[in-house]
mmCIF file of C-alpha atoms in Angstrom:
data_model
loop_
_atom_site.group_PDB
_atom_site.id
_atom_site.type_symbol
_atom_site.label_atom_id
_atom_site.label_comp_id
_atom_site.label_asym_id
_atom_site.label_seq_id
_atom_site.Cartn_x
_atom_site.Cartn_y
_atom_site.Cartn_z
ATOM 1 C CA MET U 12 -8.358 -20.257 16.024
ATOM 2 C CA LYS U 13 -10.213 -19.898 12.774
ATOM 3 C CA ARG U 14 -9.176 -21.870 9.655
ATOM 4 C CA THR U 15 -7.048 -19.924 7.153
ATOM 5 C CA THR U 16 -7.889 -20.477 3.581
ATOM 6 C CA TYR U 17 -4.901 -20.323 1.203
ATOM 7 C CA ALA U 18 -5.385 -18.994 -2.156
ATOM 8 C CA LYS U 19 -3.210 -18.686 -5.262
ATOM 9 C CA TYR U 20 -4.385 -15.376 -5.764
ATOM 10 C CA ALA U 21 -5.442 -12.684 -3.114
ATOM 11 C CA ALA U 22 -8.225 -10.123 -3.551
ATOM 12 C CA ALA U 23 -7.500 -7.961 -6.622
ATOM 13 C CA ALA U 24 -7.703 -4.728 -4.584
ATOM 14 C CA LEU U 25 -4.630 -5.676 -2.852
ATOM 15 C CA ALA U 26 -2.429 -6.225 -6.056
ATOM 16 C CA GLY U 27 -0.937 -2.721 -5.747
ATOM 17 C CA THR U 28 1.193 -3.391 -9.141
ATOM 18 C CA THR U 29 1.927 -0.777 -11.722
ATOM 19 C CA VAL U 30 -0.713 -0.647 -14.352
ATOM 20 C CA LEU U 31 -0.460 1.041 -17.880
ATOM 21 C CA ALA U 32 -3.722 1.434 -19.382
ATOM 22 C CA ALA U 33 -4.212 1.227 -23.081
ATOM 23 C CA CYS U 34 -4.225 4.324 -24.791
ATOM 24 C CA GLY U 35 -12.545 13.456 14.398
ATOM 25 C CA THR U 36 -11.671 13.091 17.633
ATOM 26 C CA GLU U 37 -9.298 10.328 18.636
ATOM 27 C CA SER U 38 -8.516 8.679 21.915
ATOM 28 C CA VAL U 39 -5.100 7.900 22.666
ATOM 29 C CA GLY U 40 -4.281 4.745 24.526
ATOM 30 C CA THR U 41 -7.791 2.881 23.991
ATOM 31 C CA ALA U 42 -10.634 2.635 21.736
ATOM 32 C CA PRO U 43 -13.027 5.765 21.392
ATOM 33 C CA LYS U 44 -16.562 5.027 22.775
ATOM 34 C CA ASP U 45 -18.084 5.842 19.608
ATOM 35 C CA VAL U 46 -17.972 2.842 17.216
ATOM 36 C CA SER U 47 -17.797 4.580 14.048
ATOM 37 C CA THR U 48 -15.150 6.923 15.233
ATOM 38 C CA PHE U 49 -12.733 4.006 16.054
ATOM 39 C CA ALA U 50 -13.431 2.293 12.789
ATOM 40 C CA ASP U 51 -12.711 5.669 10.862
ATOM 41 C CA THR U 52 -9.470 6.318 12.813
ATOM 42 C CA ILE U 53 -7.775 2.983 11.741
ATOM 43 C CA ALA U 54 -9.735 2.517 8.289
ATOM 44 C CA ASP U 55 -8.163 3.492 5.031
ATOM 45 C CA THR U 56 -4.593 4.097 6.717
ATOM 46 C CA SER U 57 -1.346 2.366 5.778
ATOM 47 C CA TRP U 58 -0.155 0.137 8.799
ATOM 48 C CA VAL U 59 3.360 -1.380 8.819
ATOM 49 C CA PRO U 60 3.392 -4.600 10.863
ATOM 50 C CA ARG U 61 6.452 -4.239 13.097
ATOM 51 C CA LYS U 62 6.206 -7.006 15.588
ATOM 52 C CA VAL U 63 4.036 -10.277 16.448
ATOM 53 C CA THR U 64 4.251 -11.592 19.817
ATOM 54 C CA VAL U 65 3.243 -15.258 20.455
ATOM 55 C CA ASP U 66 3.402 -17.215 23.703
ATOM 56 C CA GLY U 67 5.412 -14.228 25.137
ATOM 57 C CA LYS U 68 8.203 -14.461 22.147
ATOM 58 C CA ASP U 69 8.720 -11.461 20.011
ATOM 59 C CA TYR U 70 9.122 -11.723 16.184
ATOM 60 C CA VAL U 71 10.191 -8.453 14.572
ATOM 61 C CA LEU U 72 9.729 -7.792 10.838
ATOM 62 C CA PRO U 73 13.141 -8.328 9.489
ATOM 63 C CA GLY U 74 15.099 -6.305 6.640
ATOM 64 C CA LYS U 75 14.560 -2.946 5.116
ATOM 65 C CA GLY U 76 13.098 -4.432 2.116
ATOM 66 C CA ALA U 77 10.350 -6.188 3.926
ATOM 67 C CA ILE U 78 9.718 -3.128 5.979
ATOM 68 C CA LYS U 79 9.342 -0.941 2.813
ATOM 69 C CA LYS U 80 6.903 -3.574 1.106
ATOM 70 C CA ALA U 81 5.049 -4.276 4.338
ATOM 71 C CA ARG U 82 1.488 -2.711 4.656
ATOM 72 C CA ILE U 83 -1.878 -3.530 6.140
ATOM 73 C CA ILE U 84 -5.066 -1.661 5.225
ATOM 74 C CA PHE U 85 -8.301 -1.973 6.941
ATOM 75 C CA ARG U 86 -11.401 -1.491 4.723
ATOM 76 C CA PRO U 87 -14.422 -2.692 6.888
ATOM 77 C CA GLY U 88 -17.505 -3.831 5.003
ATOM 78 C CA ALA U 89 -20.130 -6.612 4.696
ATOM 79 C CA ALA U 90 -18.367 -10.134 3.814
ATOM 80 C CA ASP U 91 -19.294 -11.636 0.340
ATOM 81 C CA PRO U 92 -19.823 -15.382 1.001
ATOM 82 C CA ASP U 93 -19.101 -16.081 -2.512
ATOM 83 C CA THR U 94 -15.582 -14.411 -2.610
ATOM 84 C CA ASP U 95 -12.445 -15.604 -1.064
ATOM 85 C CA GLY U 96 -10.836 -12.824 0.800
ATOM 86 C CA GLY U 97 -11.896 -9.231 1.002
ATOM 87 C CA GLU U 98 -10.708 -5.705 0.514
ATOM 88 C CA SER U 99 -8.656 -5.408 3.773
ATOM 89 C CA GLY U 100 -5.212 -6.786 3.937
ATOM 90 C CA GLY U 101 -1.896 -6.023 2.087
ATOM 91 C CA SER U 102 1.369 -7.712 2.718
ATOM 92 C CA VAL U 103 3.990 -8.374 5.581
ATOM 93 C CA GLY U 104 6.885 -8.355 3.331
ATOM 94 C CA CYS U 105 6.328 -11.416 1.089
ATOM 95 C CA ASN U 106 2.816 -12.771 0.134
ATOM 96 C CA SER U 107 -0.235 -10.732 -0.641
ATOM 97 C CA ILE U 108 -3.120 -11.152 2.031
ATOM 98 C CA GLY U 109 -6.672 -10.445 1.633
ATOM 99 C CA ALA U 110 -9.410 -10.613 4.293
ATOM 100 C CA ASP U 111 -12.962 -9.498 5.261
ATOM 101 C CA VAL U 112 -12.872 -7.052 8.320
ATOM 102 C CA ALA U 113 -15.599 -5.911 10.482
ATOM 103 C CA ILE U 114 -15.216 -3.406 13.414
ATOM 104 C CA ARG U 115 -17.479 -3.208 16.387
ATOM 105 C CA GLY U 116 -16.306 -0.791 19.213
ATOM 106 C CA ASP U 117 -12.687 -1.943 20.051
ATOM 107 C CA THR U 118 -13.021 -5.306 18.357
ATOM 108 C CA VAL U 119 -11.668 -6.003 14.899
ATOM 109 C CA LYS U 120 -12.930 -9.252 13.388
ATOM 110 C CA VAL U 121 -10.928 -10.477 10.668
ATOM 111 C CA SER U 122 -12.344 -13.461 8.690
ATOM 112 C CA ASP U 123 -12.080 -15.470 5.299
ATOM 113 C CA LEU U 124 -8.262 -14.747 5.218
ATOM 114 C CA VAL U 125 -6.453 -15.695 1.898
ATOM 115 C CA ARG U 126 -3.016 -15.160 0.659
ATOM 116 C CA THR U 127 -0.827 -15.902 -2.177
ATOM 117 C CA LEU U 128 1.477 -18.860 -2.279
ATOM 118 C CA MET U 129 5.051 -17.527 -2.850
ATOM 119 C CA GLY U 130 7.821 -19.264 -1.038
ATOM 120 C CA CYS U 131 9.116 -17.019 1.819
ATOM 121 C CA PRO U 132 12.018 -18.572 3.243
ATOM 122 C CA GLY U 133 14.031 -17.457 6.524
ATOM 123 C CA PRO U 134 12.868 -14.650 8.903
ATOM 124 C CA VAL U 135 10.443 -13.143 6.585
ATOM 125 C CA GLY U 136 8.454 -16.375 6.115
ATOM 126 C CA GLU U 137 8.631 -17.023 9.737
ATOM 127 C CA PHE U 138 7.291 -13.650 10.515
ATOM 128 C CA GLU U 139 4.437 -13.895 8.115
ATOM 129 C CA GLU U 140 3.417 -17.354 9.568
ATOM 130 C CA LYS U 141 3.338 -15.711 12.966
ATOM 131 C CA PHE U 142 1.383 -12.844 11.746
ATOM 132 C CA VAL U 143 -1.340 -14.732 9.880
ATOM 133 C CA GLY U 144 -1.700 -16.985 12.901
ATOM 134 C CA VAL U 145 -2.670 -14.031 15.174
ATOM 135 C CA PHE U 146 -4.416 -11.804 12.500
ATOM 136 C CA ASP U 147 -7.096 -14.383 11.494
ATOM 137 C CA ASN U 148 -9.134 -13.685 14.499
ATOM 138 C CA ASP U 149 -11.312 -11.631 16.677
ATOM 139 C CA LEU U 150 -8.831 -8.934 17.878
ATOM 140 C CA LYS U 151 -9.122 -6.393 20.613
ATOM 141 C CA ALA U 152 -7.530 -2.964 19.348
ATOM 142 C CA ARG U 153 -5.726 -0.334 21.192
ATOM 143 C CA LEU U 154 -4.431 2.888 19.742
ATOM 144 C CA ASP U 155 -1.641 4.986 20.975
ATOM 145 C CA GLY U 156 0.372 8.060 19.773
ATOM 146 C CA PRO U 157 -0.522 11.310 18.051
ATOM 147 C CA PRO U 158 -1.925 11.338 14.419
ATOM 148 C CA GLY U 159 0.787 10.708 12.004
ATOM 149 C CA ALA U 160 2.890 8.636 14.375
ATOM 150 C CA ARG U 161 0.133 6.230 15.879
ATOM 151 C CA THR U 162 0.850 2.638 17.286
ATOM 152 C CA LEU U 163 -2.042 -0.066 16.736
ATOM 153 C CA THR U 164 -1.993 -3.015 18.854
ATOM 154 C CA LEU U 165 -4.268 -5.960 18.081
ATOM 155 C CA THR U 166 -4.523 -8.803 20.804
ATOM 156 C CA SER U 167 -5.863 -11.988 20.190
ATOM 157 C CA PRO U 168 -8.263 -14.184 22.607
ATOM 158 C CA GLU U 169 -5.156 -16.103 23.296
ATOM 159 C CA HIS U 170 -3.293 -12.783 24.414
ATOM 160 C CA ASP U 171 -0.863 -12.861 21.325
ATOM 161 C CA THR U 172 -0.371 -9.357 19.858
ATOM 162 C CA ILE U 173 0.527 -7.714 16.636
ATOM 163 C CA THR U 174 1.989 -4.177 16.786
ATOM 164 C CA LEU U 175 1.649 -2.100 13.810
ATOM 165 C CA ARG U 176 2.944 1.409 13.029
ATOM 166 C CA GLU U 177 1.166 4.139 11.002
ATOM 167 C CA LYS U 178 2.767 4.748 7.513
ATOM 168 C CA LYS U 179 2.676 8.320 6.450
ATOM 169 C CA PRO U 180 1.834 8.735 2.695
ATOM 170 C CA PRO U 181 4.939 9.823 0.695
ATOM 171 C CA ALA U 182 5.309 13.365 -0.379
ATOM 172 C CA LEU U 183 4.157 13.983 -4.091
ATOM 173 C CA LYS U 184 7.313 15.793 -4.693
ATOM 174 C CA GLY U 185 10.703 14.375 -3.918
ATOM 175 C CA THR U 186 9.325 10.863 -4.235
ATOM 176 C CA ARG U 187 10.584 8.502 -6.926
ATOM 177 C CA TRP U 188 7.369 7.067 -8.557
ATOM 178 C CA ALA U 189 7.885 3.787 -10.306
ATOM 179 C CA LEU U 190 5.819 3.495 -13.692
ATOM 180 C CA GLY U 191 6.911 0.230 -14.561
ATOM 181 C CA GLU U 192 10.194 -1.821 -15.385
ATOM 182 C CA ASN U 193 12.912 0.639 -15.360
ATOM 183 C CA ALA U 194 10.424 3.584 -15.718
ATOM 184 C CA TYR U 195 9.984 6.351 -13.096
ATOM 185 C CA LEU U 196 9.440 9.894 -12.597
ATOM 186 C CA THR U 197 10.396 12.388 -9.823
ATOM 187 C CA LEU U 198 8.547 15.802 -9.421
ATOM 188 C CA THR U 199 10.643 18.378 -7.667
ATOM 189 C CA LYS U 200 9.821 21.519 -5.643
ATOM 190 C CA ASP U 201 11.227 23.610 -8.475
ATOM 191 C CA ASN U 202 8.400 22.629 -10.898
ATOM 192 C CA THR U 203 10.633 20.259 -12.823
ATOM 193 C CA VAL U 204 10.357 16.512 -13.442
ATOM 194 C CA THR U 205 13.037 13.965 -14.272
ATOM 195 C CA GLY U 206 12.988 10.246 -14.916
ATOM 196 C CA SER U 207 12.916 7.249 -17.431
ATOM 197 C CA LEU U 208 10.489 5.986 -19.855
ATOM 198 C CA GLY U 209 11.956 2.561 -19.481
ATOM 199 C CA CYS U 210 14.958 2.909 -21.692
ATOM 200 C CA ASN U 211 15.457 6.690 -22.288
ATOM 201 C CA THR U 212 15.705 9.182 -19.566
ATOM 202 C CA PHE U 213 13.952 12.526 -19.592
ATOM 203 C CA HIS U 214 13.509 15.901 -17.919
ATOM 204 C CA GLY U 215 11.374 18.817 -18.277
ATOM 205 C CA ARG U 216 8.878 21.462 -16.557
ATOM 206 C CA ALA U 217 6.144 20.025 -14.356
ATOM 207 C CA THR U 218 3.708 22.302 -12.323
ATOM 208 C CA VAL U 219 1.488 20.968 -9.748
ATOM 209 C CA LYS U 220 -1.831 22.683 -8.954
ATOM 210 C CA ASP U 221 -5.257 21.946 -7.896
ATOM 211 C CA GLY U 222 -5.198 18.175 -8.569
ATOM 212 C CA THR U 223 -3.484 18.599 -11.839
ATOM 213 C CA ILE U 224 -0.006 18.363 -13.220
ATOM 214 C CA GLU U 225 0.933 20.331 -16.352
ATOM 215 C CA PHE U 226 3.949 18.797 -18.054
ATOM 216 C CA GLY U 227 6.022 20.881 -20.536
ATOM 217 C CA ARG U 228 7.790 19.581 -23.375
ATOM 218 C CA LEU U 229 9.894 16.678 -22.206
ATOM 219 C CA ALA U 230 13.440 16.408 -23.397
ATOM 220 C CA THR U 231 14.510 12.777 -23.754
ATOM 221 C CA THR U 232 17.663 10.729 -24.676
ATOM 222 C CA ARG U 233 17.580 9.070 -28.056
ATOM 223 C CA MET U 234 18.585 5.619 -27.546
ATOM 224 C CA MET U 235 17.007 2.731 -29.443
ATOM 225 C CA CYS U 236 15.368 0.052 -27.584
ATOM 226 C CA ALA U 237 13.438 -3.372 -28.058
ATOM 227 C CA GLY U 238 10.259 -2.901 -30.093
ATOM 228 C CA ALA U 239 8.210 -3.657 -26.945
ATOM 229 C CA VAL U 240 10.069 -1.114 -24.807
ATOM 230 C CA MET U 241 9.751 1.615 -27.258
ATOM 231 C CA LYS U 242 5.917 0.921 -27.518
ATOM 232 C CA THR U 243 5.436 1.312 -23.854
ATOM 233 C CA GLU U 244 7.848 4.414 -23.952
ATOM 234 C CA ARG U 245 5.559 6.033 -26.552
ATOM 235 C CA GLU U 246 2.416 5.156 -24.496
ATOM 236 C CA LEU U 247 3.872 6.754 -21.385
ATOM 237 C CA ALA U 248 5.318 9.970 -23.256
ATOM 238 C CA GLY U 249 1.798 10.358 -24.555
ATOM 239 C CA ILE U 250 0.445 10.405 -20.912
ATOM 240 C CA LEU U 251 3.002 12.451 -19.676
ATOM 241 C CA ASP U 252 2.129 15.330 -22.025
ATOM 242 C CA GLY U 253 0.171 18.594 -21.313
ATOM 243 C CA LYS U 254 -2.147 18.961 -18.419
ATOM 244 C CA VAL U 255 -3.129 15.692 -16.763
ATOM 245 C CA SER U 256 -5.043 14.916 -13.521
ATOM 246 C CA TYR U 257 -3.633 12.915 -10.415
ATOM 247 C CA GLN U 258 -4.962 11.002 -7.523
ATOM 248 C CA GLN U 259 -2.717 9.981 -4.738
ATOM 249 C CA GLU U 260 -3.693 7.249 -2.381
ATOM 250 C CA HIS U 261 -1.206 5.933 0.250
ATOM 251 C CA ASP U 262 1.855 4.973 -1.872
ATOM 252 C CA SER U 263 0.107 4.895 -5.325
ATOM 253 C CA LEU U 264 -0.086 7.777 -7.728
ATOM 254 C CA LYS U 265 -2.813 7.481 -10.846
ATOM 255 C CA ILE U 266 -1.947 9.989 -13.583
ATOM 256 C CA THR U 267 -4.861 10.194 -16.021
ATOM 257 C CA LYS U 268 -4.489 11.987 -19.470
ATOM 258 C CA ALA U 269 -8.029 11.104 -20.739
ATOM 259 C CA PRO U 270 -10.494 8.032 -20.335
ATOM 260 C CA GLY U 271 -8.635 4.875 -21.157
ATOM 261 C CA LYS U 272 -5.152 6.589 -20.863
ATOM 262 C CA SER U 273 -3.729 6.462 -17.389
ATOM 263 C CA VAL U 274 -0.651 5.183 -15.432
ATOM 264 C CA THR U 275 -0.566 4.121 -11.937
ATOM 265 C CA ALA U 276 2.874 4.473 -10.176
ATOM 266 C CA ARG U 277 4.150 3.076 -6.847
ATOM 267 C CA ALA U 278 6.400 5.207 -4.312
ATOM 268 C CA GLU U 279 9.834 3.674 -4.244
#
């Protein structure tokens, strides 16, 4: 078993927090023979770790909150010897995890693993310890199921396993997108939008087309809030105005009004 490095901060690519800027052929049940094809089938997809089996005992990811937060993403690439952790990883419900990953055939080589140092008591903490102990290894991978509902099984040289399920990206419309503390928006199929700027709520028209969202004039409530909150509200309102571009990647949504004016939301 390789030594696991513990770091106060995991790779920045794994932060996944809301940021407000200043104004193929797939083989089922085994690894495809083509090396690059198998790497492509599991890379840049959100995988939810559901079970770790160590010495024949199963540890299941507990609680809806942990399941909602947990995700592992594989981004294979050359390891940087001067940087702790890498662009692969995510969370199993508590700490953030970063690692370097190389995929060769059906082997997923995980190295230079780091994680944050939050205390994770109870079953979630126990699950995380078991997960990290198996994950930091040279793992044999097996992929089962149809696209959109696949199961990925990783097996260590000690024959311990991690079972992960594919996580479908949330729908753009109908999902509540968190924009920050108490701020969110929900786009509807009727080309409308509702939400909160952090204090005041709003509603209005919003038309999605060709990678853009065109917001109509938003009607908001008129409550007075703390100065910092009102400043953030004005910045958000400035972004959610007129035609903006958007990019959705997994469970994050970046809305850009202009260079230097954007907000990244997270699906709730």
